[in-house]
Coordinates of C-alpha atoms and ligand atoms in Angstrom, one line a residue:
X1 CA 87.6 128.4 79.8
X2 CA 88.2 127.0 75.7
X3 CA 86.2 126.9 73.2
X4 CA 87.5 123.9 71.0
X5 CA 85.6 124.2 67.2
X6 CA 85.7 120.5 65.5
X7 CA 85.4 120.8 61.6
X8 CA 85.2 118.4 59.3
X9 CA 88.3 118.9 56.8
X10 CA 87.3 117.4 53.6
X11 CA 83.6 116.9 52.1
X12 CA 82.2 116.0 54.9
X13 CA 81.6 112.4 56.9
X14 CA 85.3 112.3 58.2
X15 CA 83.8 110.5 61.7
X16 CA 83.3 113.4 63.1
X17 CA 80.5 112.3 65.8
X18 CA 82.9 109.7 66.7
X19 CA 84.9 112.5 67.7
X20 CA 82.6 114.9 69.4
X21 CA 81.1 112.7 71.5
X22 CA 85.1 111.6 72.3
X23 CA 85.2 115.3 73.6
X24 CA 82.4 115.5 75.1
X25 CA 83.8 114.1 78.3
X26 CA 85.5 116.6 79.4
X27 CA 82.8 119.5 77.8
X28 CA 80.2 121.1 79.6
X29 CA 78.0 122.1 76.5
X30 CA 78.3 120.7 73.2
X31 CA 76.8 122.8 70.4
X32 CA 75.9 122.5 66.5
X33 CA 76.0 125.7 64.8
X34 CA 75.3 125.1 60.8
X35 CA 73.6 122.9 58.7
X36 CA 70.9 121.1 59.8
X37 CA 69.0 117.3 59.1
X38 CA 71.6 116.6 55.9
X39 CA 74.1 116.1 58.7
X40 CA 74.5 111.7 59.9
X41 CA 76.9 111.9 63.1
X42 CA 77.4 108.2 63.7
X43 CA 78.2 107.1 67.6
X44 CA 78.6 103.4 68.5
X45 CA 78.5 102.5 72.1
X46 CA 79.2 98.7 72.6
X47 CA 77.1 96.9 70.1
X48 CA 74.4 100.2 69.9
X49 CA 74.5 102.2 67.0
X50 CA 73.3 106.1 67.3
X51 CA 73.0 108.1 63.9
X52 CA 72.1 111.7 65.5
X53 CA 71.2 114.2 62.5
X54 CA 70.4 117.6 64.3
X55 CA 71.1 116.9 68.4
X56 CA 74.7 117.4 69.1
X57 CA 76.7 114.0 69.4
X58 CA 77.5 115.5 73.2
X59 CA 73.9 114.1 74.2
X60 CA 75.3 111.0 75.0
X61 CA 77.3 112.1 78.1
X62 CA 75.1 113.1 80.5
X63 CA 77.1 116.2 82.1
X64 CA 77.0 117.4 78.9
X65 CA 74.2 120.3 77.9
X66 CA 73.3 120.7 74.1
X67 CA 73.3 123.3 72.2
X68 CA 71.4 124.0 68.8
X69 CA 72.6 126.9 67.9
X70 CA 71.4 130.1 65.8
X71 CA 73.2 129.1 62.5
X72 CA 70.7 125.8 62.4
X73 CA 68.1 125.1 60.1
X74 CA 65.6 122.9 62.1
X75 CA 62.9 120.4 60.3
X76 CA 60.7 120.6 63.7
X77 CA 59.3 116.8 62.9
X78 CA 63.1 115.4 62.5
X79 CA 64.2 116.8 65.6
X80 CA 61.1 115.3 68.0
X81 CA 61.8 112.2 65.8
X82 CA 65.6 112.3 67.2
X83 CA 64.2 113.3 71.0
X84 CA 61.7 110.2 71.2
X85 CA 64.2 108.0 69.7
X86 CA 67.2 109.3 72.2
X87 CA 64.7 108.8 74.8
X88 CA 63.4 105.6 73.5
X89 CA 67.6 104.4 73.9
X90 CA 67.3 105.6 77.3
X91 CA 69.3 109.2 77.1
X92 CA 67.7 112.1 79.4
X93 CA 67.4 114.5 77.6
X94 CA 65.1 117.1 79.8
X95 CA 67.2 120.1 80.9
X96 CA 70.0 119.0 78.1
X97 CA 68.9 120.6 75.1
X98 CA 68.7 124.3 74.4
X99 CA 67.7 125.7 70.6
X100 CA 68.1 129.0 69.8
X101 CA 65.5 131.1 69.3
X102 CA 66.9 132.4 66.5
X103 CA 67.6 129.4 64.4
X104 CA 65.5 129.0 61.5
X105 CA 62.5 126.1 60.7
X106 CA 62.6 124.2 57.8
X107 CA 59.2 123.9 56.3
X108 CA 57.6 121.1 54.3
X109 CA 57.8 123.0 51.0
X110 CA 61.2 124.0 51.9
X111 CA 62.1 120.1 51.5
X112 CA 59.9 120.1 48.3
X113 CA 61.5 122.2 46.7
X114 CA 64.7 120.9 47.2
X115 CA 63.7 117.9 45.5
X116 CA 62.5 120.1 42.8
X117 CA 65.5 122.3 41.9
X118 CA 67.6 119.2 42.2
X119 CA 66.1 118.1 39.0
X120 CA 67.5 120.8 37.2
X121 CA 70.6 121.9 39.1
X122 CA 71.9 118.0 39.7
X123 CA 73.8 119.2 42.8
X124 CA 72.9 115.6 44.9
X125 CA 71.6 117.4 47.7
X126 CA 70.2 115.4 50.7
X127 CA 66.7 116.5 49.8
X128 CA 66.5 117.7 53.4
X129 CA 65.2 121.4 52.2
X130 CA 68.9 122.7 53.4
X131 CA 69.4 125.2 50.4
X132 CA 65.5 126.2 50.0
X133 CA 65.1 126.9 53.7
X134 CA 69.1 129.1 54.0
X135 CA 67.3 131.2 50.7
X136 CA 64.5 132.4 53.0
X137 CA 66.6 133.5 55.7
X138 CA 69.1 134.9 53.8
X139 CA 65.5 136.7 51.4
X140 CA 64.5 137.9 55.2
X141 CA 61.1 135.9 54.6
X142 CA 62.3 132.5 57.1
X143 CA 59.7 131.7 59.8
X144 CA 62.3 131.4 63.1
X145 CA 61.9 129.2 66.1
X146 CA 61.2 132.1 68.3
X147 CA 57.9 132.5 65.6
X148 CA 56.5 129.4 67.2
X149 CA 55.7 131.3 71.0
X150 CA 53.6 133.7 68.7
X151 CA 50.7 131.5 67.6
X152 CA 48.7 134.3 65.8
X153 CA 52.0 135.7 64.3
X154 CA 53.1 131.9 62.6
X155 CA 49.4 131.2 61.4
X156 CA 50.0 134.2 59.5
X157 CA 53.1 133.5 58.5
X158 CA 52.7 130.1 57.5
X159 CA 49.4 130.9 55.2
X160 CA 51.3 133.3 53.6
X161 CA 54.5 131.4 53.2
X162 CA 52.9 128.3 52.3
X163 CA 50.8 130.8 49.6
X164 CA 53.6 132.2 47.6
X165 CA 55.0 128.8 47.4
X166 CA 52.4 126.7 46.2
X167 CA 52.3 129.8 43.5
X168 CA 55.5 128.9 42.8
X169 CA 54.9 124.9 42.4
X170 CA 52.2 125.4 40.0
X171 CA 53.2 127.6 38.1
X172 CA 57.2 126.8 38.0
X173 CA 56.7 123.2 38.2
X174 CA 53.3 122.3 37.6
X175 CA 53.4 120.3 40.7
X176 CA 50.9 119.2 43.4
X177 CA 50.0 122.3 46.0
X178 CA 50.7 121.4 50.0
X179 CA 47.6 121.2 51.8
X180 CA 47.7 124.1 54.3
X181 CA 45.7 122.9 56.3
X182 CA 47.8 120.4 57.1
X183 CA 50.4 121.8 57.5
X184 CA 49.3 124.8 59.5
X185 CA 47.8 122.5 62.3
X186 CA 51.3 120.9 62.6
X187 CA 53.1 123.5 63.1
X188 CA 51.3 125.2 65.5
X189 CA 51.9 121.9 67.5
X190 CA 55.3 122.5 68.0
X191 CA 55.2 125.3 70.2
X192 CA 54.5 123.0 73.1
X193 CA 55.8 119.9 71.9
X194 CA 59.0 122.5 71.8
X195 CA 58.4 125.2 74.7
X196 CA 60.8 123.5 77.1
X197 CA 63.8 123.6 74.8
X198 CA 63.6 126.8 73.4
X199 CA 65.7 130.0 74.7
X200 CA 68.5 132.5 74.0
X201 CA 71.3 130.1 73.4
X202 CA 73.7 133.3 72.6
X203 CA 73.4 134.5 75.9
X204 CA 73.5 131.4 77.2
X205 CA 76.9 130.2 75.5
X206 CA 78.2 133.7 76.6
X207 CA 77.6 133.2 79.8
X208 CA 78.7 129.7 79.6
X209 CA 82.3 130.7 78.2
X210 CA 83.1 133.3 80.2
X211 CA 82.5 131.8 83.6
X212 CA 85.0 129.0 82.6
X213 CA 83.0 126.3 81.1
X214 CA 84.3 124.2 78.6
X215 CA 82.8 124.8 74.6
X216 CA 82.8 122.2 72.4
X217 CA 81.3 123.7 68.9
X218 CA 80.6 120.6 66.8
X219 CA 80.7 121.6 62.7
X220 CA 78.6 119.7 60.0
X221 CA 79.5 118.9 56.5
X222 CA 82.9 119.6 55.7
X223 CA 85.4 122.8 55.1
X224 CA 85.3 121.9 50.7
X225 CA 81.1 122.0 51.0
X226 CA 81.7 125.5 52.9
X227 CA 79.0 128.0 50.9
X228 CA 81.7 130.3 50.6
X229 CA 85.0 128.2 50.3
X230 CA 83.9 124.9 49.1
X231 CA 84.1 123.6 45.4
X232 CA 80.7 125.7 44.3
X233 CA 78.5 125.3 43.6
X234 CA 78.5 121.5 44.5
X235 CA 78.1 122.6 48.3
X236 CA 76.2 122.7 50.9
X237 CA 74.5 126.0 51.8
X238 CA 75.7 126.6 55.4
X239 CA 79.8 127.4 57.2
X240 CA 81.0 124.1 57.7
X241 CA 84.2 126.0 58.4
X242 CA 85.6 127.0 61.7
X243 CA 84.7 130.7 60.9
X244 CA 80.9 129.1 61.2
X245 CA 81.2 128.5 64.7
X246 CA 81.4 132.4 65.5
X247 CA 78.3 133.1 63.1
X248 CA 76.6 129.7 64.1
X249 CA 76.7 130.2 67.6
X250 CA 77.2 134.3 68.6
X251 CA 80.3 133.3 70.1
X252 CA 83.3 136.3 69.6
X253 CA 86.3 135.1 67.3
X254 CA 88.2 135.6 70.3
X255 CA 86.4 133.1 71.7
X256 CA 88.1 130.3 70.0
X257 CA 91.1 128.7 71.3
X258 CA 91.3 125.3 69.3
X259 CA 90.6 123.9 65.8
X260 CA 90.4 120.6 65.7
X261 CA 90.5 119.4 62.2
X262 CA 89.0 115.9 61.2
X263 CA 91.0 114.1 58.2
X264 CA 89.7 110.9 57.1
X265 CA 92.7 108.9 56.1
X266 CA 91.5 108.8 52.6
X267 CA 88.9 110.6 51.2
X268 CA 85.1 110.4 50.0
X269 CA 82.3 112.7 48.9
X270 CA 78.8 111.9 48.2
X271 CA 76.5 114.2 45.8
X272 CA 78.2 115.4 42.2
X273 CA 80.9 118.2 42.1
X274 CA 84.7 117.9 41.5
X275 CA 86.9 115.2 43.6
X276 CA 90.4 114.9 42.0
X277 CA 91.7 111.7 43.5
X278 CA 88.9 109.9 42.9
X279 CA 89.2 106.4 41.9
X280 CA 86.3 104.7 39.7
X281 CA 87.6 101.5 40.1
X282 CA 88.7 98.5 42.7
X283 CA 90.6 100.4 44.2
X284 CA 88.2 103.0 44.8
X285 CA 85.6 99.7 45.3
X286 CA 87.9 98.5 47.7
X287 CA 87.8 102.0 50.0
X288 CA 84.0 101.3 50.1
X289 CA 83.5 98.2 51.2
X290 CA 86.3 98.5 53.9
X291 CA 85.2 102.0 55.3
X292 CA 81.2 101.4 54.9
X293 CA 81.3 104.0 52.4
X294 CA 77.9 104.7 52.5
X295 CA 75.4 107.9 53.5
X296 CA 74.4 108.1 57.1
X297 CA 71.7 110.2 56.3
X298 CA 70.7 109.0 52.6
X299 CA 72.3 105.7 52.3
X300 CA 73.8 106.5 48.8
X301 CA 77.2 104.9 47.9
X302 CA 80.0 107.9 49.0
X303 CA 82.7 108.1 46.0
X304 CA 85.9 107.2 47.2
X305 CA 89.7 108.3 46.9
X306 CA 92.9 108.6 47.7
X307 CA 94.3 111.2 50.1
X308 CA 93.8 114.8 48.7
X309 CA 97.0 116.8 50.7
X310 CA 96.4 119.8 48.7
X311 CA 93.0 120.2 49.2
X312 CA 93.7 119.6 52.8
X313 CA 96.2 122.4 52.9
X314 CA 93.8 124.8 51.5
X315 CA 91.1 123.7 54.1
X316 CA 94.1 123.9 56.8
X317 CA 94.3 127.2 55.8
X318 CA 91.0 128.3 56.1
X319 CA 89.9 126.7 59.1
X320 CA 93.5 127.1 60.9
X321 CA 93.6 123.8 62.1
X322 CA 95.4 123.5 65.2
X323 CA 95.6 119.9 65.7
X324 CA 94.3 117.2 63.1
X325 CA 92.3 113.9 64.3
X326 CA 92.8 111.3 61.8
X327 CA 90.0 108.7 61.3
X328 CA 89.7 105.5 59.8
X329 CA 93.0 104.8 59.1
X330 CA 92.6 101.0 59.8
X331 CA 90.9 101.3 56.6
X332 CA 94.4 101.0 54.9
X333 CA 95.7 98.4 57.1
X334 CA 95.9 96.3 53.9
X335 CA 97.0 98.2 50.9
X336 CA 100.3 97.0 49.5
X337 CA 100.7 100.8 48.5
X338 CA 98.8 104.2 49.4
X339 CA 98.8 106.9 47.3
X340 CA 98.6 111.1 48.5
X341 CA 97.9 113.1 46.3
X342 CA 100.2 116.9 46.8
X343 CA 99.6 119.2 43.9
X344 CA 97.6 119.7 40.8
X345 CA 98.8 119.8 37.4
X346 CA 96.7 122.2 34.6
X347 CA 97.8 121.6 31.1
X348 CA 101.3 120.0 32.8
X349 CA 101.5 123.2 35.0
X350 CA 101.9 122.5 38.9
X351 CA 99.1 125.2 40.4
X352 CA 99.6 127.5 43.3
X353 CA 96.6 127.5 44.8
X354 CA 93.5 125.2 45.2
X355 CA 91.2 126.3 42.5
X356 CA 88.2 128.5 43.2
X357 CA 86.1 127.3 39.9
X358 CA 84.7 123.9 39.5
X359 CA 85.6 123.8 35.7
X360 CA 89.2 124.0 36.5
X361 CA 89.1 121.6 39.3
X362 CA 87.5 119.1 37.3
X363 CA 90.5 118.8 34.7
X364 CA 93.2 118.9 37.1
X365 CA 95.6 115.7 37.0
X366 CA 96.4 114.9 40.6
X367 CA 100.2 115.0 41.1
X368 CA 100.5 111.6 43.6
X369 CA 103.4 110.3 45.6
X370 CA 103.3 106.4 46.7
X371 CA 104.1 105.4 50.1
X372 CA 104.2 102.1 51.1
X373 CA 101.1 100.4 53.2
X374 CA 101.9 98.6 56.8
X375 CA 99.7 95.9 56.1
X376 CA 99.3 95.6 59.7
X377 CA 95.8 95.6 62.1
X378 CA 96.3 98.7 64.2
X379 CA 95.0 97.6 67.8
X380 CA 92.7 99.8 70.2
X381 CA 95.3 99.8 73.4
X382 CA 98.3 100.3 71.3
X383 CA 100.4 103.9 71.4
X384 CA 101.9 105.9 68.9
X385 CA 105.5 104.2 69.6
X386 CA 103.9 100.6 68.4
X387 CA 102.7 102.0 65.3
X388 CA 104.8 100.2 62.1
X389 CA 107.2 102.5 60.6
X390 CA 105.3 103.1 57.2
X391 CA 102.1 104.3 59.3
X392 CA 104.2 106.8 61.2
X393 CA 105.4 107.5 57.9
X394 CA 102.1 108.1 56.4
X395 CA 101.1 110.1 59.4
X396 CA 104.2 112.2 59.5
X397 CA 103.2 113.0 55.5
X398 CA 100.1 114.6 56.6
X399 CA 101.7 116.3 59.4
X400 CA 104.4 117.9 56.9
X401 CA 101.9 118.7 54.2
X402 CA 99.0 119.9 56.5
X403 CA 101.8 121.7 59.2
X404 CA 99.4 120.6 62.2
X405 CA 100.0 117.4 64.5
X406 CA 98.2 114.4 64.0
X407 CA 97.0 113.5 68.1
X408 CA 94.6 110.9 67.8
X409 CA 94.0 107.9 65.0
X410 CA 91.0 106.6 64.5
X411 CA 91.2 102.9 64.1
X412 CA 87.2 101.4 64.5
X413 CA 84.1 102.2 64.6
X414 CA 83.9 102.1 68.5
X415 CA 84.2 104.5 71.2
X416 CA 87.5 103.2 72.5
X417 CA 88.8 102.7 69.1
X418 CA 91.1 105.1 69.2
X419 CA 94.8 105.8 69.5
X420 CA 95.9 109.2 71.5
X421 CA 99.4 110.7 71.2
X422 CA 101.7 112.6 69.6
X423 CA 103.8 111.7 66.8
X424 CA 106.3 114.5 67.7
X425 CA 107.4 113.2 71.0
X426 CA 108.2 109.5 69.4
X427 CA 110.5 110.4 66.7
Ligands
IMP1 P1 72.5 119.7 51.0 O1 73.3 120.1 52.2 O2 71.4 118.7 51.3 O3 71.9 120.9 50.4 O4 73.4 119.0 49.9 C1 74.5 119.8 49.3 C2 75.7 118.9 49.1 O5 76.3 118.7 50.4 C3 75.4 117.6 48.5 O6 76.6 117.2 47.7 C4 75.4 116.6 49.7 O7 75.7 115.3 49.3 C5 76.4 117.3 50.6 N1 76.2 117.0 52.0 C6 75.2 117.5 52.8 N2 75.3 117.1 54.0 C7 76.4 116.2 54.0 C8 77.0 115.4 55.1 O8 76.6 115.5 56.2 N3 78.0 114.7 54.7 C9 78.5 114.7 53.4 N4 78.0 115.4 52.4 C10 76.9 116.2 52.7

């Protein structure tokens, strides 16, 4: 009986599908519980690559059930996109998948006007109709899943929904209306393109927990693009953080038994908003081109920098990471130096605490420390005892900073490419 949350710790694509679907294994359901299509969770399996956006990366393993839980916001066309294509691979999926009744659908005009507001508010959203479609729920005017089993209920909704917004588009942006037509006659398809999957996921995870199965609640995003906690408002509009996982899913707080933190070994964001360590130059090139440093779900270049520690204490502290899982750190294998960044200066003042306003965290001068690189190509196969001194070091510098263990290292794309252990027991 656990309930293990995996967040991502930074801004978001720290590997964490790589991860998931590394737990998996040993999960009985596997559940996403924020966010929704802005979301690239990349698996490779031998020389097959799966980018899942919406399904949990558990799908993969087949005594594994899915979970899409409450806290979701669902673009109906992108998830039987994802189905067909999983099926097209060759991955059942029939009796595997369970979305919550309660989760909310992303509309066409939700992904509008997304695309709309981004002109003005420059936030570098995925254009996914995240934000606009989290505003309805949260204005008690979202259409849910469970609205799709009432046809004569949703055609109403939808007319009127798709009303007030075309309004809106005229009149706000003198933009083209959605035909509603259209869009009506889609999405009273879903029902039965839908009908097997949908059901009371809350119960069901209940029920699931506390007969002894084993939970694995996969976040989205990352803890610094949280709505709440994250550097707004350059964030996302869900709970990346752990705390997400209780909202997300239904599941109690005392529920949880693990945090699993995911670090990347160095750190990118994609979008605008504050990033101290960034580096706009070859280094930062360098970081890039050696981790693939680009958007799983848009393709756009990911700004790259060094190591934020601070920031990664303040996200420990939200999140209470238990146990940290640090991936790509064969991207350093050849640096001659790395640099970790530990505090923040403000007008050559260390601060205490990682600040709340974007204005302040955009003048801050990183305070670094260098530690020397292992130019060295960690190995699949290899344990935490072969590991050369300066990457035990540099692991060991997380460990002290973060005050969680580092037990598993990331070193590949691949499934297998990854070290387990503990630092702690080698010394
Ligand atoms: P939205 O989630 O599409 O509204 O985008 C809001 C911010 O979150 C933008 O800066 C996006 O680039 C960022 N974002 C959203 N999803 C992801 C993700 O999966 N990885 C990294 N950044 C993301």
């Amino acid at each position: 009986m656990s309930v293990r949350v995996v967040i991502g710790a930074q801004w978001g694509d720290e590997g964490k599908g790589k991860v998931v679907d590394m737990f998996a294994e040993e999960a009985d359901v596997v559940a996403r519980y924020q966010g929704g299509a802005n979301a690239g969770h990349t698996i490779v399996v031998g020389d097959r690559k799966y980018v899942l956006h919406l399904i949990p990366s558990g799908i993969l393993h087949d005594n594994t059930v899915c979970v899409i839980g409450n806290g979701v916001v669902i673009d109906p066309a992108a998830l039987m996109e994802e189905i067909e294509l999983l099926k097209s691979f060759g991955v059942s999926i029939e009796g595997r998948l369970k979305i919550s009744h309660k989760a909310h659908l992303i509309m066409p005009y939700h992904k509008l006007l997304d695309q709309l507001t981004e002109r003005e508010q420059k936030i570098g959203t995925t254009g996914r109709g995240i934000g606009p479609s989290y505003i309805d729920k949260y204005n008690r005017s979202g259409i849910r899943i469970v609205d799709l089993l009432d046809r004569v209920r949703l055609e109403e909704q939808l007319r009127e929904g798709i009303r007030q917004k075309n309004d809106w588009f005229r009149k706000v942006y003198d933009a083209p209306e959605l035909d509603v037509e259209k869009i009506v006659a889609e999405y009273l398809d879903f029902d039965q393109q839908m009908d097997d999957y949908i059901t009371d996921t809350t119960s069901f995870i209940n029920e699931a927990w506390r007969s002894g199965k084993t939970i694995l609640a996969e976040g989205a995003q990352g803890a610094l693009l949280d709505i709440d906690h994250g550097t707004y408002p350059f964030v996302t509009s869900s709970s990346p953080t752990s705390g997400g996982a209780c909202t997300g899913l239904g599941l109690p707080p005392t529920a949880i038994t693990k945090v699993t933190g995911i670090v990347k070994a160095y750190c990118t964001r994609v979008g605008a908003g504050p990033f101290p360590t960034e580096l706009e130059d070859e280094t930062g090139e360098k970081l890039r081109a050696l981790g693939a440093e680009f958007g799983a779900t848009t393709g756009r270049p990911r700004r790259c920098g060094w190591l934020d520690l601070f920031a990664l204490r303040y996200s420990a502290m939200i999140n209470g990471i238990d146990e940290i899982v640090l991936t790509k750190l064969d991207v350093l294998n050849d640096f001659e130096e790395i640099k970790v960044c530990t505090g923040y200066n403000v007008n050559g003042e260390p601060v205490k605490y990682f600040p709340s306003d974007c204005g302040t965290l955009e003048k801050v001068e990183p305070i670094y420390e260098t530690l020397p690189g292992w130019n060295y190509e960690l190995r699949s196969g290899e344990s935490f005892d072969d590991l050369p001194s300066e990457t035990r070091n540099y692991i060991r510098k997380i460990e002290e900073e973060v005050g969680a263990p580092v037990r598993y290292l990331g070193i590949g794309p691949g499934r297998d490419e990854i070290i387990v252990g503990d630092l702690e027991k080698v010394g």
